[in-house]
Short mmCIF file of C-alpha atoms in Angstrom, two decimals:
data_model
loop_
_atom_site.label_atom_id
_atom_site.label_comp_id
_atom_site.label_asym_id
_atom_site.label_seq_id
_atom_site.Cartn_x
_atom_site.Cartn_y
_atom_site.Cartn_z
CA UNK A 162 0.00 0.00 0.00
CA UNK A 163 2.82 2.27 0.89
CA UNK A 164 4.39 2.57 -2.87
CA UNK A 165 0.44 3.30 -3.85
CA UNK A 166 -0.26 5.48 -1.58
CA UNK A 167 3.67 7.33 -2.56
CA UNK A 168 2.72 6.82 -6.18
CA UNK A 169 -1.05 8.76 -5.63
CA UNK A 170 1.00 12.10 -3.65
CA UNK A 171 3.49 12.15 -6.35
CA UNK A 172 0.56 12.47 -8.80
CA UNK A 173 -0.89 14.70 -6.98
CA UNK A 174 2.02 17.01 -6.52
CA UNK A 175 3.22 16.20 -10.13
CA UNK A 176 -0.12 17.85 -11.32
CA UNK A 177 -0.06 20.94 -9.34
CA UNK A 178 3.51 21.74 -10.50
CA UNK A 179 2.21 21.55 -14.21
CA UNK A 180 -0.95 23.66 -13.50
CA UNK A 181 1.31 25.97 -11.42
CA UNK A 182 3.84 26.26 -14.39
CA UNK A 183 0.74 26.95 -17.20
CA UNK A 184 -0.56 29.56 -15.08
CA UNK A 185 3.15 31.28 -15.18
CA UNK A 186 2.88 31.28 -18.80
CA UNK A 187 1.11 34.66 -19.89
CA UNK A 188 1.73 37.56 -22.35
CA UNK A 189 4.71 38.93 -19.65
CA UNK A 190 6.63 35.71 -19.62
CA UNK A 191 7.04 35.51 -23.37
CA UNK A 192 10.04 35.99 -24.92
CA UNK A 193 9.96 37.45 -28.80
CA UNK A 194 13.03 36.40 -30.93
CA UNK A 195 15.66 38.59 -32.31
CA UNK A 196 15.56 42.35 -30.98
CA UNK A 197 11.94 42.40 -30.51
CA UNK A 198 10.72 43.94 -26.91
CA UNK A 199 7.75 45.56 -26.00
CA UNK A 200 7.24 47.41 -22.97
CA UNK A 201 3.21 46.37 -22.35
CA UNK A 202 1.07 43.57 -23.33
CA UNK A 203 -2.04 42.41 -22.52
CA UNK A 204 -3.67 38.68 -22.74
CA UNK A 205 -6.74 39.17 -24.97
CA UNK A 206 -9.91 37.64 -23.08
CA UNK A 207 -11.13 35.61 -25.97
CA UNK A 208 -9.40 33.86 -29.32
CA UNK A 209 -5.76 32.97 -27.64
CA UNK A 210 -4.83 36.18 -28.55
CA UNK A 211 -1.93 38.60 -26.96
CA UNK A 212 -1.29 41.98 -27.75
CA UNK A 213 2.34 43.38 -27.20
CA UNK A 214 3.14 47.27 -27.74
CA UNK A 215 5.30 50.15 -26.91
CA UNK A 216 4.47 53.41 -27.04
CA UNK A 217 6.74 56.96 -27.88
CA UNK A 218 4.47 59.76 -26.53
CA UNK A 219 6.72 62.18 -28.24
CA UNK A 220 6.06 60.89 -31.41
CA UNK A 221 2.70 59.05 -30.92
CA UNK A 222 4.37 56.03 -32.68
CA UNK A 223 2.90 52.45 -30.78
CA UNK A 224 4.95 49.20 -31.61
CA UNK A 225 2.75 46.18 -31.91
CA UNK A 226 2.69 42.64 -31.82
CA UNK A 227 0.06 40.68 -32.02
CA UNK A 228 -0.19 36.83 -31.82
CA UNK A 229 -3.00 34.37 -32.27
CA UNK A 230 -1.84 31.15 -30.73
CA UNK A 231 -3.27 27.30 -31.58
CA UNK A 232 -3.94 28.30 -35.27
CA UNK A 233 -3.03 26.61 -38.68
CA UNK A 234 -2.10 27.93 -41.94
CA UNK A 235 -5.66 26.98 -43.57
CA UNK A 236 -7.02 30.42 -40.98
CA UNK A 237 -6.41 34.40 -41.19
CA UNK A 238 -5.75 36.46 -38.55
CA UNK A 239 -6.47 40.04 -37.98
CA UNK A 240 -6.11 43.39 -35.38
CA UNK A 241 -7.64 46.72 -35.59
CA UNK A 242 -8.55 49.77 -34.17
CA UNK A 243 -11.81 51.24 -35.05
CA UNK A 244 -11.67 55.08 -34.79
CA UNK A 245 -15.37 54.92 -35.05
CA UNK A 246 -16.50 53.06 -31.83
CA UNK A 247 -17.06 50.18 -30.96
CA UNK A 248 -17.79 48.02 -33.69
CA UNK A 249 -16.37 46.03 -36.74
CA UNK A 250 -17.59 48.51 -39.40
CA UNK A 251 -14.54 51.36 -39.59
CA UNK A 252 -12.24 49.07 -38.21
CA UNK A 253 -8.70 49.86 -39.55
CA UNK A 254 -6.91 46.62 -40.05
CA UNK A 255 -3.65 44.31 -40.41
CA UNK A 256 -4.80 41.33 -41.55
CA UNK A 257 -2.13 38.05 -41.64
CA UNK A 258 -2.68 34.46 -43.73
CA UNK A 259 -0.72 32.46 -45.78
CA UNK A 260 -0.37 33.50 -49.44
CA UNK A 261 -0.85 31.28 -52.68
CA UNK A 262 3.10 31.22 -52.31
CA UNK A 263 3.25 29.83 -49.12
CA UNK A 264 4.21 32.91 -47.67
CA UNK A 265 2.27 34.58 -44.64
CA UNK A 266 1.18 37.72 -45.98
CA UNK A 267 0.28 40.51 -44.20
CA UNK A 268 -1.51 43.63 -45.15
CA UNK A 269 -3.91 46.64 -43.96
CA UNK A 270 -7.19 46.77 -45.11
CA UNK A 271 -10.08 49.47 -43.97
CA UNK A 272 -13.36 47.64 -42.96
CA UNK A 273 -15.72 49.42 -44.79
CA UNK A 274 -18.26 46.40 -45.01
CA UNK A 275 -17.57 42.79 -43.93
CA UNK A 276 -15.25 41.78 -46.57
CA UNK A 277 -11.92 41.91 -46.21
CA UNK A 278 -9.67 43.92 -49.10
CA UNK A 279 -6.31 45.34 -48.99
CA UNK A 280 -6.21 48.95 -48.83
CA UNK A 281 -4.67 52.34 -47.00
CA UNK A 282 -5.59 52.92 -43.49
CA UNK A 283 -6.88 56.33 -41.43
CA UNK A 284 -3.07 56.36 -40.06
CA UNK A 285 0.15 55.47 -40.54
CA UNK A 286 1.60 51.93 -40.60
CA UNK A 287 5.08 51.10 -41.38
CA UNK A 288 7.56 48.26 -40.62
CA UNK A 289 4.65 45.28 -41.27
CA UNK A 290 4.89 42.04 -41.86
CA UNK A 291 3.69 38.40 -39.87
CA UNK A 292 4.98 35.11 -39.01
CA UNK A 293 3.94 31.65 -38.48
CA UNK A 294 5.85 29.54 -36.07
CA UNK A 295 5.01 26.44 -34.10
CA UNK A 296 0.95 27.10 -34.34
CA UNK A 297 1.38 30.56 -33.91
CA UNK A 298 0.85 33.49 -36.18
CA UNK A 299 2.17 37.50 -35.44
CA UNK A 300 1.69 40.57 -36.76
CA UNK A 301 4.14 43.27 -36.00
CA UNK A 302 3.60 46.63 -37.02
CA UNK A 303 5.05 50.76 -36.07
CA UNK A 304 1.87 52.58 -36.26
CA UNK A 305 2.11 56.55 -36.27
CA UNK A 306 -1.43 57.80 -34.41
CA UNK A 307 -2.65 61.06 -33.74
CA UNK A 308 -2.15 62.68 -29.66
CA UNK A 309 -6.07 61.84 -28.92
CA UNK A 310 -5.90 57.95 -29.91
CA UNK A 311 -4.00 57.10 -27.08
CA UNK A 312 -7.19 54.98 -25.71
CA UNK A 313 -9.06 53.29 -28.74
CA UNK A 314 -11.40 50.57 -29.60
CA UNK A 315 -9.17 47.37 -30.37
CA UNK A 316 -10.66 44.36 -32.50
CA UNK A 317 -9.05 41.11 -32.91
CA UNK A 318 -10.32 38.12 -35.28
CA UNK A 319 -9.36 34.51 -36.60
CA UNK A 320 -11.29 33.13 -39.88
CA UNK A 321 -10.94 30.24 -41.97
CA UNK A 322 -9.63 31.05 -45.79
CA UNK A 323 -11.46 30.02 -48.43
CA UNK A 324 -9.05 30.03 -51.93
CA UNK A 325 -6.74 32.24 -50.01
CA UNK A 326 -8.72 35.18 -48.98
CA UNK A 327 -10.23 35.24 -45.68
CA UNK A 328 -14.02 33.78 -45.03
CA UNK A 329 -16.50 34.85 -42.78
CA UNK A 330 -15.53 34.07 -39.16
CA UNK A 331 -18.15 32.54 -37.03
CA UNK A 332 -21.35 34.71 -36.05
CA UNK A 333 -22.89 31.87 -33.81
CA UNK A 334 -24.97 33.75 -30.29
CA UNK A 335 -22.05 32.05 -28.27
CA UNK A 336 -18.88 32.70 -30.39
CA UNK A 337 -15.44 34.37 -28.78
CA UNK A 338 -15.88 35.95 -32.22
CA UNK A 339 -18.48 38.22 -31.01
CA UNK A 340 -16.68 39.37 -27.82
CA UNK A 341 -13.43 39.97 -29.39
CA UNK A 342 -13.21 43.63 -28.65
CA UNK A 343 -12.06 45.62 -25.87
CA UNK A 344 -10.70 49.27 -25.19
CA UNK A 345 -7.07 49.70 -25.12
CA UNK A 346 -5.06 52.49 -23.56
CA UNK A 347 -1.28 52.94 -25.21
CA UNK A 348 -0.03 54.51 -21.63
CA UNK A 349 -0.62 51.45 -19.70
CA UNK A 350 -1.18 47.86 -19.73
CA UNK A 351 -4.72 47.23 -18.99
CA UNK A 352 -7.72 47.11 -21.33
CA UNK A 353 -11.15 48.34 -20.33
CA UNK A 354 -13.94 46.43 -21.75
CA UNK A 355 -16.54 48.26 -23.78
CA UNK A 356 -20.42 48.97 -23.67
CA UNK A 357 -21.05 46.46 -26.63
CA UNK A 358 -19.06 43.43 -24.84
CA UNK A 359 -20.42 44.11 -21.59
CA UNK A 360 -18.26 44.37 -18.53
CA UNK A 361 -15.79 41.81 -20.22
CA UNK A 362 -13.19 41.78 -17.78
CA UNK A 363 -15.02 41.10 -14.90
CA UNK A 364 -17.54 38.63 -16.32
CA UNK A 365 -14.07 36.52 -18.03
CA UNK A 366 -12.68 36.50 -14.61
CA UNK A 367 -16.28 35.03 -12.99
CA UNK A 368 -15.96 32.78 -16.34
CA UNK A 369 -12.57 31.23 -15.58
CA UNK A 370 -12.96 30.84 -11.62
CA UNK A 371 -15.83 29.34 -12.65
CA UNK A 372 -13.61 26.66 -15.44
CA UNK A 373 -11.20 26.28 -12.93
CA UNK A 374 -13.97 25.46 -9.37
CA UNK A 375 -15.71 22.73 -11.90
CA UNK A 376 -12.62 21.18 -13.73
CA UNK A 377 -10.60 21.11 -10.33
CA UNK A 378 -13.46 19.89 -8.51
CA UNK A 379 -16.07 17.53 -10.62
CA UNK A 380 -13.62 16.55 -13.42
CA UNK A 381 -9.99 16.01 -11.54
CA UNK A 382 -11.00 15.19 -7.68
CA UNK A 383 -14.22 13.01 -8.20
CA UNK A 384 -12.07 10.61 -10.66
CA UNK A 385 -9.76 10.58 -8.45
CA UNK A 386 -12.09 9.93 -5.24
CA UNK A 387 -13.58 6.91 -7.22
CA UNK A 388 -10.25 5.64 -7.75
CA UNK A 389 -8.78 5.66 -4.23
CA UNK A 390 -11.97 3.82 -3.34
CA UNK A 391 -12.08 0.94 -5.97
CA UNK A 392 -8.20 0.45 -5.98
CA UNK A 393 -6.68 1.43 -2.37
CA UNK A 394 -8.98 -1.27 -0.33
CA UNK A 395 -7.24 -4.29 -2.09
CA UNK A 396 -4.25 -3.87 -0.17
CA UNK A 397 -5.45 -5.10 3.28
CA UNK A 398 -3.22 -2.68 5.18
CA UNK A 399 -5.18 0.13 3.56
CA UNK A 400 -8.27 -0.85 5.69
CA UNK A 401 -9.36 2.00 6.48
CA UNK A 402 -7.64 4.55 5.29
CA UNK A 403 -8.89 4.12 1.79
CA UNK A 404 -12.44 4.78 3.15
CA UNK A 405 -11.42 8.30 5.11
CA UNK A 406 -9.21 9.35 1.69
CA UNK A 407 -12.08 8.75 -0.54
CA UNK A 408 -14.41 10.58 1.83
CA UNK A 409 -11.80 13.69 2.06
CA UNK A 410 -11.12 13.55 -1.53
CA UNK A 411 -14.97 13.33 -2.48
CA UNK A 412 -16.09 15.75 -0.07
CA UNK A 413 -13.64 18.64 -1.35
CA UNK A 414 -14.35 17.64 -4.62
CA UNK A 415 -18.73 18.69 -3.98
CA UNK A 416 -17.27 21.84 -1.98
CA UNK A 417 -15.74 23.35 -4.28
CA UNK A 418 -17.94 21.93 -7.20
CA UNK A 419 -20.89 23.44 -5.30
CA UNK A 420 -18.87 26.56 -5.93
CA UNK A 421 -18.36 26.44 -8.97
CA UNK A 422 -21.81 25.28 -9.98
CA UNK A 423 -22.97 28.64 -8.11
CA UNK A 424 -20.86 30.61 -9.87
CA UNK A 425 -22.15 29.19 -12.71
CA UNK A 426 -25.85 30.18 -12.20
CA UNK A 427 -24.84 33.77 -10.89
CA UNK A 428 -23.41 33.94 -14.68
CA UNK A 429 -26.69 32.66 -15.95
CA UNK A 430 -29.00 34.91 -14.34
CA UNK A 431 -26.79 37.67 -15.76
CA UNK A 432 -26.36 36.43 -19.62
CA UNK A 433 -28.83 37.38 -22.05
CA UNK A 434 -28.50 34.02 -23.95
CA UNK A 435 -28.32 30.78 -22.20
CA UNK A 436 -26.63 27.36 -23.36
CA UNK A 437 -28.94 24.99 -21.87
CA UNK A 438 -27.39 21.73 -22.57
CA UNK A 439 -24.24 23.21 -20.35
CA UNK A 440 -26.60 24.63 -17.61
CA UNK A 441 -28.85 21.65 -17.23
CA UNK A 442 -25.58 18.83 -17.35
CA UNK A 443 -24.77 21.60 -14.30
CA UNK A 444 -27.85 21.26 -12.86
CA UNK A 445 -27.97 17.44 -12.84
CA UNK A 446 -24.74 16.98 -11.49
CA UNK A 447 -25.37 19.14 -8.63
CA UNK A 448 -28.65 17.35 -7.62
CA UNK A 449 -26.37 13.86 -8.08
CA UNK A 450 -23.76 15.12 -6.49
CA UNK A 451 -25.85 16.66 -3.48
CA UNK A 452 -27.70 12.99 -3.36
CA UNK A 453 -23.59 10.84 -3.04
CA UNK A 454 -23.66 13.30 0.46
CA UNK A 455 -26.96 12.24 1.70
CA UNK A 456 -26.12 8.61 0.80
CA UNK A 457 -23.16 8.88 3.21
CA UNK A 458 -24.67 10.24 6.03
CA UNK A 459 -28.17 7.17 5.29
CA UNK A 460 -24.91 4.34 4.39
CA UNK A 461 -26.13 1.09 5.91
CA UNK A 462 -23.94 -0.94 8.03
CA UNK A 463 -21.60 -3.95 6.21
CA UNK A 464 -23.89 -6.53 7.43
CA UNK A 465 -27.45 -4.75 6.91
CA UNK A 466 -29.71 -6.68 4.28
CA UNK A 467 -29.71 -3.22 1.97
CA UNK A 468 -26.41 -2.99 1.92
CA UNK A 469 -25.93 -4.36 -1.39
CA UNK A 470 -28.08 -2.02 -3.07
CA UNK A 471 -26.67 0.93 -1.47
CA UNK A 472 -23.54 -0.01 -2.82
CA UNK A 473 -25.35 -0.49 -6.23
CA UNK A 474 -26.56 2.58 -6.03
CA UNK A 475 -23.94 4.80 -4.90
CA UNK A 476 -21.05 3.32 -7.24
CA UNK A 477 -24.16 3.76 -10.35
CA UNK A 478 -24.43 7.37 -9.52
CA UNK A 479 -20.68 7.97 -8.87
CA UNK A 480 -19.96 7.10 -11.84
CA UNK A 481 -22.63 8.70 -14.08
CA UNK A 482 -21.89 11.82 -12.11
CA UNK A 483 -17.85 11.41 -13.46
CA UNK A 484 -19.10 11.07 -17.16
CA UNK A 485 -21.71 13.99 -17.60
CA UNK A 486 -18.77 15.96 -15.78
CA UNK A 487 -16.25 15.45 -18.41
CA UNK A 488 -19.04 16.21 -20.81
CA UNK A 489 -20.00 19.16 -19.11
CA UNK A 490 -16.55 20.55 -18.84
CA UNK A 491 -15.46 19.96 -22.59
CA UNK A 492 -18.94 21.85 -23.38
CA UNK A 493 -17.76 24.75 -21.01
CA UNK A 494 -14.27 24.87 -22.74
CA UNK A 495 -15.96 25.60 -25.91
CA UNK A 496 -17.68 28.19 -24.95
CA UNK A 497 -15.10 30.00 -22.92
CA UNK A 498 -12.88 29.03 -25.20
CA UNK A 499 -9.52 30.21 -23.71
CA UNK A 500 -5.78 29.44 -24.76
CA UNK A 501 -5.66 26.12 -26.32
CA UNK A 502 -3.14 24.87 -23.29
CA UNK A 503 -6.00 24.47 -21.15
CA UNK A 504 -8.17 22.10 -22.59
CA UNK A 505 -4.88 19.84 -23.59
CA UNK A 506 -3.76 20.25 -19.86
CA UNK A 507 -7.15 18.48 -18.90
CA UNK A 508 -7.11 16.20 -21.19
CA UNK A 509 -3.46 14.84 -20.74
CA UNK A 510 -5.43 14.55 -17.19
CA UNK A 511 -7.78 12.60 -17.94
CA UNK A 512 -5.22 10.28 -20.12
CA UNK A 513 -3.06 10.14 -16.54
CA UNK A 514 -6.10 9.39 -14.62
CA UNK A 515 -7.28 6.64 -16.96
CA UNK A 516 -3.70 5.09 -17.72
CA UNK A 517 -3.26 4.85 -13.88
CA UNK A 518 -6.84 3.31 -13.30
CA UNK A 519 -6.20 0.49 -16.15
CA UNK A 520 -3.02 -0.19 -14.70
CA UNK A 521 -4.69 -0.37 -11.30
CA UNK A 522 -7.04 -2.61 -12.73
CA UNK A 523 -5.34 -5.17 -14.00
CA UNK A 524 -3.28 -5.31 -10.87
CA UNK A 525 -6.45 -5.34 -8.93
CA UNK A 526 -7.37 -8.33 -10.76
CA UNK A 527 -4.19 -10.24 -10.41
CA UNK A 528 -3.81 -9.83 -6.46
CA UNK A 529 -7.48 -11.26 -6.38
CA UNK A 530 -7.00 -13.97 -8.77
CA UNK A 531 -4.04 -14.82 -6.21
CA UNK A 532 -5.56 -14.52 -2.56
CA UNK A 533 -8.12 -17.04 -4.18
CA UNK A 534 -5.79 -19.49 -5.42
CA UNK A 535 -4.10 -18.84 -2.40
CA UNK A 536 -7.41 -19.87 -0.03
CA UNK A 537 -8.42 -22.68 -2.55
CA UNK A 538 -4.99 -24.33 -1.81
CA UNK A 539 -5.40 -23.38 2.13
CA UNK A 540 -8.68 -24.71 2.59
CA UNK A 541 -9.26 -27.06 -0.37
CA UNK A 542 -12.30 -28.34 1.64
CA UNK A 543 -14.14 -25.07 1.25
CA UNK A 544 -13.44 -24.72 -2.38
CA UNK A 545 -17.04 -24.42 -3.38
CA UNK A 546 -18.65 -23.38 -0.03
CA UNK A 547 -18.91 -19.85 1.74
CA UNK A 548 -14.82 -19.44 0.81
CA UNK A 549 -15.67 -20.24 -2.93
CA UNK A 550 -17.76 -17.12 -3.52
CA UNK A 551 -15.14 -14.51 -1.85
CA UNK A 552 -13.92 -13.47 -4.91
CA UNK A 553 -17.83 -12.17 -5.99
CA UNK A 554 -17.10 -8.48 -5.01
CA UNK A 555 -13.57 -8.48 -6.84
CA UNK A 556 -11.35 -7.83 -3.43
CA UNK A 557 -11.48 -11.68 -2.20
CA UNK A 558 -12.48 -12.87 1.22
CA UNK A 559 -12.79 -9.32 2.39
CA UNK A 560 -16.33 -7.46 2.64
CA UNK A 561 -15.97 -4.47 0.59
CA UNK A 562 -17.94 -1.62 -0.21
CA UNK A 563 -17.67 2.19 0.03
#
């Protein structure tokens, strides 16, 4: 039990390392090749985007960068400032894709519908020109402003090309297309989010507490709860510590899910458009979820007669509640859709989880398959009598059951 138990802390410190690490990895920990340094940047809330700059007040000159991360060459890329307001139309743009060369081409074109054509902008632009490395594609541009754009109306897009000029991006109720637009102040570092987007900064960050509550809590702990209980108690000297881990482990995991289910519906009752499938999956597993604690508290003793369906019951339930939460968090990753990383990160958890529960498994299976070989040869006289059917609950002679 004691390598187990070593092997499940490791884990568990192995994991917080990595999400420790991702979270370090923002706009102000990049590093640009070459002589490229800005002196601001800014993570974009939608689209994997980052916006670098620095800005000369004496000359009103703003360096840019701006990268669009988790992308192919098969998509285009744009950023613009709209002198307008705050919408598409009047948008002054760089726009980035690959050519029919194979180049990535990048040019500025004036939004004066929604098509997308090369032309001069309201201001300046020099020094342009875009990349594509490694998934990523950049725009870097010198633009030469006026003294009274130093705040402006920024608007970032991604689009798929069709016969290399760039398609209509999508318009869907729920798309990070449609909140890809924020206010942006040269003189600091921090964008303010704008009438048409709503208060976007504050309702990303209830957004991504909310992510992180539910894919900490009902996606990463409650897999791991279930598997401290089906594949600790085989190892006799884990008797009862298995129980009190899965209870700690499961009971943090519907704390903190409750949390995040509640942040959840505070969103809801403040969006305008709902995505029901998400919100009722959230509904359902907090009603399950709220049941597994009432099932502890009315858990039968090991020798009552409804013990067996208890157990029945509460490993059925445990283990819908585990699917319709991976579900549920996939369906919230598309429609928060932030960086790319994060819904990799999650699932190279779930591979870890489920590599490490097979492997469990089929070790389960062979120190059962050897306590009853071991009895049969014991007490050959019992073979087919009370010790015969030990092995019926998969852990031997041993009455088991969370």
């Amino acid at each position: 039990m004691s390598r187990a138990f070593k092997a499940l802390l490791f884990s568990c410190v192995l994991f917080s390392i990595c999400v420790s690490i991702s979270f370090a990895q923002t706009c102000k920990t990049y590093a640009f090749t070459g002589n490229r340094a800005y002196s601001s940047c800014q993570d974009l809330s939608v689209l994997s985007s980052y916006l670098h700059w620095s800005y000369n007040q004496s000359t009103n000159k703003v360096d840019i960068a701006f990268r669009h991360t988790g992308t192919s060459t098969s998509k285009w890329i744009s950023w613009a400032i709209n002198p307008q307001g705050e919408k598409m139309i009047g948008s002054q743009a760089l726009v980035a894709h690959q050519n029919s060369s194979g180049l990535i081409h990048a040019y500025t074109a004036p939004l004066t519908s929604y098509a997308v054509s090369e032309g001069s902008l309201s201001f300046g632009v020099s020094n342009l020109e875009a990349t594509f490395v490694d998934g990523e594609m950049s725009i870097f541009a010198t633009l030469t402003l006026t003294s009274s754009m130093t705040t402006v109306t920024q608007v970032w897009q991604e689009g798929p090309l069709s016969s290399n000029t760039p398609g209509s991006h999508d318009t869907g109720s729920n798309a990070a297309n449609m909140r890809s637009m924020s206010s942006l102040n040269f003189l600091d570092d921090q964008t303010t989010p704008t009438s048409s987007g709503g208060s976007v900064n504050s309702k990303l960050r209830k957004r991504n507490v909310h992510g992180v509550l539910n894919a900490v809590s009902w996606g990463t702990l409650m897999p791991l709860g279930v598997i401290i209980a089906r594949y600790l108690k085989v190892f006799k000297s884990a008797d009862p510590a298995w129980f009190y881990l899965h209870i700690a482990c499961q009971t943090s995991a519907y704390v903190v899910g409750v949390a995040g289910w509640a942040t959840g519906m505070k969103l809801g009752s403040e969006a305008s458009i709902h995505n029901y499938p998400h919100r009722n999956i959230g509904i359902t597993l907090f009603c399950l979820g709220t049941l597994q604690v009432f099932a502890l508290l009315l858990r039968p003793k090991k020798d009552h007669k409804y013990r067996l369906y208890w157990r029945i019951y509460h490993q059925a339930v445990g283990y819908v509640v585990i699917i319709l939460s991976i579900v549920n968090i996939f369906k919230g990753f598309d429609l928060l859709d932030p960086d790319k990383k994060w819904k990799k990160i999650y699932t190279a958890i779930l591979i870890f989880l489920g590599f490490n529960a097979a492997m469990l498994e089929a070790f389960t299976w062979y120190i059962v398959i050897k306590r009853k070989r071991t009895n049969s040869e014991k007490y050959p006289s019992y073979e087919n009598g009370a010790n015969g059917a030990n092995g019926a609950n998969g852990y031997g002679g041993r009455s088991q059951g969370v």
